[in-house]
Coordinates of C-alpha atoms and ligand atoms in Angstrom, one line a residue:
M21 CA -16.3 -16.4 -7.3
F22 CA -12.7 -14.9 -8.4
K23 CA -10.1 -17.5 -9.6
I24 CA -6.6 -17.2 -8.4
K25 CA -4.5 -17.4 -11.6
E26 CA -1.1 -17.3 -9.9
I27 CA 0.0 -16.8 -6.3
Y28 CA 3.6 -17.1 -5.1
T29 CA 6.0 -15.6 -2.5
L30 CA 7.8 -12.3 -3.5
A31 CA 9.8 -12.1 -0.1
P32 CA 9.5 -13.9 3.3
G33 CA 5.7 -13.2 4.5
T34 CA 4.9 -11.3 1.3
L35 CA 2.8 -12.9 -1.6
H36 CA 1.6 -11.8 -5.0
A37 CA -1.6 -13.1 -6.2
I38 CA -3.0 -12.6 -9.6
I39 CA -6.7 -12.8 -9.7
E40 CA -9.1 -13.2 -12.6
A41 CA -11.5 -10.2 -12.3
P42 CA -12.1 -8.7 -15.6
L43 CA -14.9 -6.2 -14.8
I44 CA -12.4 -4.9 -12.0
A45 CA -9.4 -4.9 -14.2
G46 CA -11.5 -3.1 -17.1
K47 CA -12.0 0.0 -14.5
A48 CA -9.2 -0.1 -12.1
E49 CA -7.0 2.9 -11.9
A50 CA -3.8 3.5 -9.9
G51 CA -4.7 4.2 -6.3
Q52 CA -7.8 2.1 -6.1
F53 CA -8.3 -1.0 -4.0
I54 CA -10.6 -3.9 -3.6
I55 CA -12.0 -5.6 -0.6
I56 CA -11.7 -9.3 0.0
R57 CA -13.3 -11.9 2.0
T58 CA -11.7 -15.2 2.3
S59 CA -14.9 -16.9 3.5
S60 CA -18.5 -16.2 3.8
K61 CA -18.1 -15.3 7.5
G62 CA -14.9 -13.6 7.1
E63 CA -13.6 -10.1 7.8
R64 CA -13.6 -7.6 4.9
I65 CA -10.0 -6.6 4.2
P66 CA -9.0 -3.7 1.9
L67 CA -6.0 -4.4 -0.7
T68 CA -4.7 -2.1 -2.9
I69 CA -4.7 -3.1 -6.5
A70 CA -1.0 -3.4 -7.3
D71 CA -1.3 -4.1 -11.1
Y72 CA -3.9 -4.7 -13.6
D73 CA -3.9 -6.1 -17.0
R74 CA -7.1 -5.1 -18.9
A75 CA -6.5 -7.5 -21.7
Q76 CA -5.9 -10.4 -19.6
G77 CA -8.7 -9.5 -17.2
T78 CA -6.6 -9.7 -14.2
I79 CA -5.7 -7.5 -11.2
S80 CA -2.7 -8.3 -8.7
I81 CA -2.8 -8.0 -5.1
V82 CA 0.4 -7.9 -2.8
F83 CA -0.1 -9.0 0.8
Q84 CA 1.5 -9.6 4.1
V85 CA 0.6 -12.8 5.9
L86 CA -0.3 -11.3 9.2
G87 CA -3.8 -12.4 10.4
K88 CA -6.4 -15.1 9.9
S89 CA -7.7 -13.6 6.6
T90 CA -4.2 -13.1 5.2
T91 CA -2.9 -16.7 6.2
Q92 CA -6.2 -18.2 4.5
L93 CA -5.5 -16.1 1.4
A94 CA -1.9 -17.5 1.4
A95 CA -3.1 -21.1 1.6
L96 CA -5.0 -20.7 -1.7
K97 CA -3.5 -22.3 -4.9
P98 CA -3.6 -21.4 -8.5
G99 CA -7.2 -22.2 -9.6
G100 CA -8.5 -21.7 -6.1
V101 CA -11.2 -19.0 -5.6
I102 CA -11.8 -16.1 -3.6
P103 CA -15.6 -15.8 -2.7
D104 CA -16.1 -12.1 -2.3
L105 CA -14.3 -9.4 -4.2
L106 CA -15.5 -5.9 -4.4
G107 CA -13.9 -3.0 -6.4
P108 CA -12.6 -1.1 -7.7
Q109 CA -13.2 1.3 -4.6
G110 CA -11.8 4.5 -3.4
N111 CA -10.7 7.4 -6.0
P112 CA -8.0 7.0 -8.3
S113 CA -4.7 9.0 -7.5
E114 CA -4.4 12.4 -9.2
M115 CA -2.4 12.0 -12.4
G116 CA -0.6 14.5 -14.5
N117 CA 2.7 16.1 -15.2
F118 CA 3.6 17.3 -11.7
G119 CA 7.4 18.1 -12.5
N120 CA 9.7 15.9 -10.2
V121 CA 7.7 13.9 -8.0
A122 CA 9.4 11.5 -5.2
V123 CA 7.2 8.5 -4.6
V124 CA 8.3 7.1 -1.2
G125 CA 7.4 3.4 -0.8
G126 CA 7.8 1.7 2.4
G127 CA 7.9 -2.3 2.7
V128 CA 4.7 -3.9 1.3
G129 CA 3.3 -0.3 0.8
I130 CA 5.9 -0.5 -2.4
A131 CA 3.3 -2.6 -4.3
A132 CA 0.6 0.1 -4.0
A133 CA 3.2 2.6 -5.2
Y134 CA 3.9 0.8 -8.3
P135 CA 0.8 1.5 -10.2
I136 CA 1.1 5.3 -9.3
V137 CA 4.7 5.4 -10.4
K138 CA 3.7 3.7 -13.6
S139 CA 0.6 6.0 -14.5
L140 CA 2.4 9.1 -13.3
K141 CA 5.4 8.5 -15.4
N142 CA 3.0 7.7 -18.4
A143 CA 1.2 11.1 -17.6
G144 CA 4.8 13.0 -17.9
S145 CA 5.9 13.4 -14.5
R146 CA 9.5 12.7 -13.6
I147 CA 9.8 10.0 -11.0
I148 CA 12.1 9.5 -8.3
S149 CA 11.3 6.5 -6.6
I150 CA 12.5 6.1 -2.9
N151 CA 12.0 2.5 -1.6
G152 CA 12.8 1.3 1.7
F153 CA 12.7 -2.4 3.2
R154 CA 13.9 -3.7 6.4
S155 CA 16.5 -5.8 4.9
R156 CA 17.9 -7.2 1.3
D157 CA 15.7 -10.1 1.9
N158 CA 12.3 -8.2 2.0
M159 CA 12.9 -6.6 -1.4
F160 CA 10.8 -7.1 -4.3
W161 CA 9.5 -5.6 -7.6
M162 CA 12.3 -3.3 -8.2
D163 CA 12.8 -4.1 -11.6
K164 CA 9.3 -3.2 -12.3
M165 CA 9.9 0.0 -10.5
E166 CA 13.0 0.7 -12.3
K167 CA 11.3 0.3 -15.6
F168 CA 9.1 3.5 -14.8
S169 CA 11.4 5.6 -12.7
D170 CA 13.9 8.2 -13.8
S171 CA 15.8 7.4 -10.5
L172 CA 15.6 4.7 -8.1
L173 CA 16.8 4.9 -4.6
I174 CA 16.9 2.4 -2.2
S175 CA 17.4 2.2 1.6
T176 CA 17.3 -0.7 3.9
N177 CA 17.1 -0.4 7.7
D178 CA 20.3 -2.7 8.3
G179 CA 22.4 -1.5 5.3
S180 CA 22.2 -4.6 3.3
C181 CA 21.3 -2.8 0.1
G182 CA 21.4 0.9 -0.7
R183 CA 21.5 3.5 1.9
K184 CA 21.4 2.3 5.5
G185 CA 18.5 3.8 7.2
F186 CA 14.9 5.0 6.6
V187 CA 13.4 6.3 3.4
T188 CA 13.3 9.6 5.2
D189 CA 17.0 9.6 5.3
V190 CA 17.2 9.6 1.6
L191 CA 14.4 12.1 1.1
R192 CA 16.0 14.4 3.4
E193 CA 19.3 14.2 1.5
L194 CA 17.4 15.0 -1.6
L195 CA 15.8 17.9 -0.2
D196 CA 18.8 19.4 1.1
N197 CA 20.1 19.4 -2.3
K198 CA 22.7 16.8 -1.7
G199 CA 21.0 15.0 -4.7
E200 CA 20.7 17.1 -7.8
E201 CA 17.1 17.1 -8.3
R202 CA 14.5 19.7 -7.2
I203 CA 11.4 17.8 -5.8
D204 CA 8.1 19.3 -6.7
R205 CA 5.7 16.8 -4.8
V206 CA 6.3 13.9 -2.7
I207 CA 3.9 10.8 -2.5
A208 CA 4.3 8.5 0.5
I209 CA 2.9 5.0 0.8
G210 CA 3.8 2.5 3.4
P211 CA 3.5 2.1 7.5
A212 CA 1.8 4.8 8.8
I213 CA 4.6 5.8 10.8
M214 CA 6.5 6.2 7.7
M215 CA 4.0 8.3 6.1
K216 CA 3.8 10.4 9.1
S217 CA 7.6 10.8 9.2
V218 CA 7.7 12.0 5.6
A219 CA 4.9 14.4 6.3
D220 CA 6.7 15.6 9.2
L221 CA 9.9 16.1 7.1
T222 CA 8.1 17.8 3.9
R223 CA 6.3 20.3 6.0
N224 CA 9.3 21.9 6.9
Y225 CA 10.1 22.6 3.1
N226 CA 6.4 23.5 2.4
L227 CA 6.5 20.6 -0.1
K228 CA 3.2 19.3 -1.3
T229 CA 2.8 15.7 0.1
I230 CA 0.2 13.3 -0.6
V231 CA -0.3 10.1 1.4
S232 CA -2.4 7.0 0.7
L233 CA -3.9 5.7 3.9
N234 CA -4.3 2.2 5.1
S235 CA -7.3 2.8 7.5
L236 CA -9.0 -0.3 8.9
M237 CA -12.2 -0.8 6.7
V238 CA -15.5 -2.9 6.9
C239 CA -18.1 -1.7 4.1
G240 CA -15.6 0.3 1.9
M241 CA -18.9 2.2 0.7
G242 CA -19.0 5.2 3.2
M243 CA -21.8 3.8 5.2
C244 CA -20.0 2.2 8.4
G245 CA -17.5 4.8 9.4
A246 CA -14.9 2.2 10.5
C247 CA -12.1 4.0 8.0
R248 CA -12.8 7.4 9.3
V249 CA -9.8 9.7 9.6
T250 CA -9.5 13.4 10.7
V251 CA -7.9 15.6 7.8
G252 CA -7.5 19.3 8.4
G253 CA -10.0 19.0 11.6
K254 CA -12.6 17.2 9.6
T255 CA -14.0 13.5 9.6
N256 CA -13.3 12.1 6.5
F257 CA -13.9 8.5 5.1
T258 CA -11.0 6.7 3.6
C259 CA -13.0 4.5 1.4
M260 CA -15.0 7.6 0.0
D261 CA -13.0 10.8 0.2
G262 CA -9.6 8.9 -0.2
P263 CA -7.5 6.9 0.1
D264 CA -5.2 9.7 -0.9
F265 CA -5.2 12.9 1.3
D266 CA -2.9 15.7 2.2
G267 CA -0.3 14.3 4.4
H268 CA 0.3 17.5 6.2
L269 CA -3.5 17.9 7.2
V270 CA -3.8 14.1 8.3
D271 CA -4.2 13.4 12.2
F272 CA -1.6 10.4 12.2
K273 CA -1.8 9.8 16.1
E274 CA -5.5 8.9 15.6
L275 CA -5.0 7.0 12.6
M276 CA -2.2 5.0 14.3
M277 CA -4.5 4.6 17.5
R278 CA -7.2 3.4 15.4
L279 CA -5.0 0.9 13.4
D280 CA -4.0 -0.8 16.6
S281 CA -7.5 -0.9 17.9
Y282 CA -8.1 -4.6 17.2
K283 CA -4.5 -6.0 17.4
H284 CA -5.5 -8.2 20.4
E285 CA -8.4 -9.5 18.7
E286 CA -6.5 -10.4 15.5
K287 CA -3.9 -12.2 17.4
T288 CA -6.5 -14.3 19.5
C289 CA -8.4 -15.1 16.3
L290 CA -5.4 -16.1 14.5
E291 CA -4.1 -18.4 17.2
K292 CA -7.7 -19.9 17.5
W293 CA -7.5 -20.7 13.9
N294 CA -4.2 -22.1 13.9
R295 CA -5.3 -24.2 16.7
E296 CA -8.6 -25.5 15.6
C297 CA -9.0 -25.0 11.7
A298 CA -5.6 -24.8 10.1
G299 CA -5.6 -26.9 7.1
G300 CA -8.4 -25.6 5.3
P301 CA -10.5 -22.1 5.0
Q302 CA -13.1 -22.4 7.6
Ligands
LIG423 P1 8.4 -1.9 7.3 O1 8.1 -1.8 8.8 O2 9.3 -3.0 6.9 O3 9.0 -0.4 6.9 C1 9.1 -0.3 5.4 C2 9.8 1.0 5.4 O4 9.2 2.1 5.9 C3 11.2 1.1 6.3 O5 12.2 0.0 5.7 C4 11.6 2.4 6.3 O6 12.4 2.9 5.3 C5 10.2 3.0 6.6 N1 10.0 3.3 7.8 C6 9.5 2.5 8.8 N2 9.5 3.3 9.9 C7 9.7 4.4 9.7 C8 9.8 5.6 10.6 N3 9.5 5.5 11.9 N4 10.3 6.9 10.0 C9 10.7 6.8 8.8 N5 10.6 5.7 8.0 C10 10.2 4.6 8.3 O7 7.1 -2.1 6.8 P2 6.1 -3.3 6.2 O8 6.3 -4.5 7.5 O9 6.3 -3.9 5.0 O10 4.7 -2.7 6.2 C11 4.1 -2.1 5.2 C12 3.0 -1.4 5.6 O11 2.4 -0.8 4.6 C13 1.8 -2.0 6.7 O12 1.5 -1.4 7.6 C14 0.7 -1.8 5.7 O13 -0.4 -1.6 6.3 C15 1.1 -0.7 4.7 N6 0.6 -0.5 3.5 C16 0.0 0.6 3.2 C17 -0.6 0.8 1.9 C18 -1.3 2.0 1.5 O14 -2.2 2.2 0.8 N7 -1.0 2.9 2.5 C19 -0.8 0.1 0.9 C20 -0.1 -1.5 1.4 C21 0.6 -1.6 2.7

């Protein structure tokens, strides 16, 4: 059982939970994730470790309320418990002084980008954070990002804050040298379509691009194959071989098709739960 220390809304439909998990907090590294079950019969959902505090023995997750499991998770209060929590899973992101690194985060994926920004900055890289949100109302953690970024650039789809457009518009301007800084490496974390667009863009500049994949996952230990992804023509498991991969080699078309596989079931399940069980986790 893992106790929720704090849980609160960061933006509409996006929550931050701080969970007491001292063993995981003691080992977690940037880029790793946990697998949560909100009930003993629940699905297993992978969530990136958005922050950790070894001294306090806590880890942070940031999640969107999308389906039944995340609705159940959002209903928990401080003091409530998560019955199953596995981690830290996956390989830590590569760290070092890589020169000027553009870390491109989209929406809730920015929470997953944050520990990478923090660790890369501490490892000596120069960080240009490019953060994209739908609108000003969806923004969160820009104060945290600013603390570890040498430059913080924001885009919103509707232009309500920062540059109007997508993160790729900001990145393209930097790459075309409208900004002042040469970019040595790009890391992209967010919706699959965003990561694909970033990789498509940087391919033209022959610029190393790492993406952190958000495949559907079941076991998280390389046994079930649910998170398989094709990278450079070979099957990889996101849980064991990733979650970070060379963005130029990922078969995004397949990834996006697989991400959509259970949309109908997810919708039906949430509707059934709302109809029959809402009011308490089942
Ligand atoms: P969103 O739809 O609000 O998009 C966020 C930003 O991504 C946009 O503001 C835009 O700048 C960019 N973007 C979107 N579509 C684009 C396109 N076609 N071309 C270029 N840029 C584009 O995002 P959201 O609703 O907050 O969803 C976040 C996503 O991040 C979810 O799909 C979630 O699964 C994913 N995620 C990924 C990880 C990971 O490790 N990869 C971690 C957490 C969340």
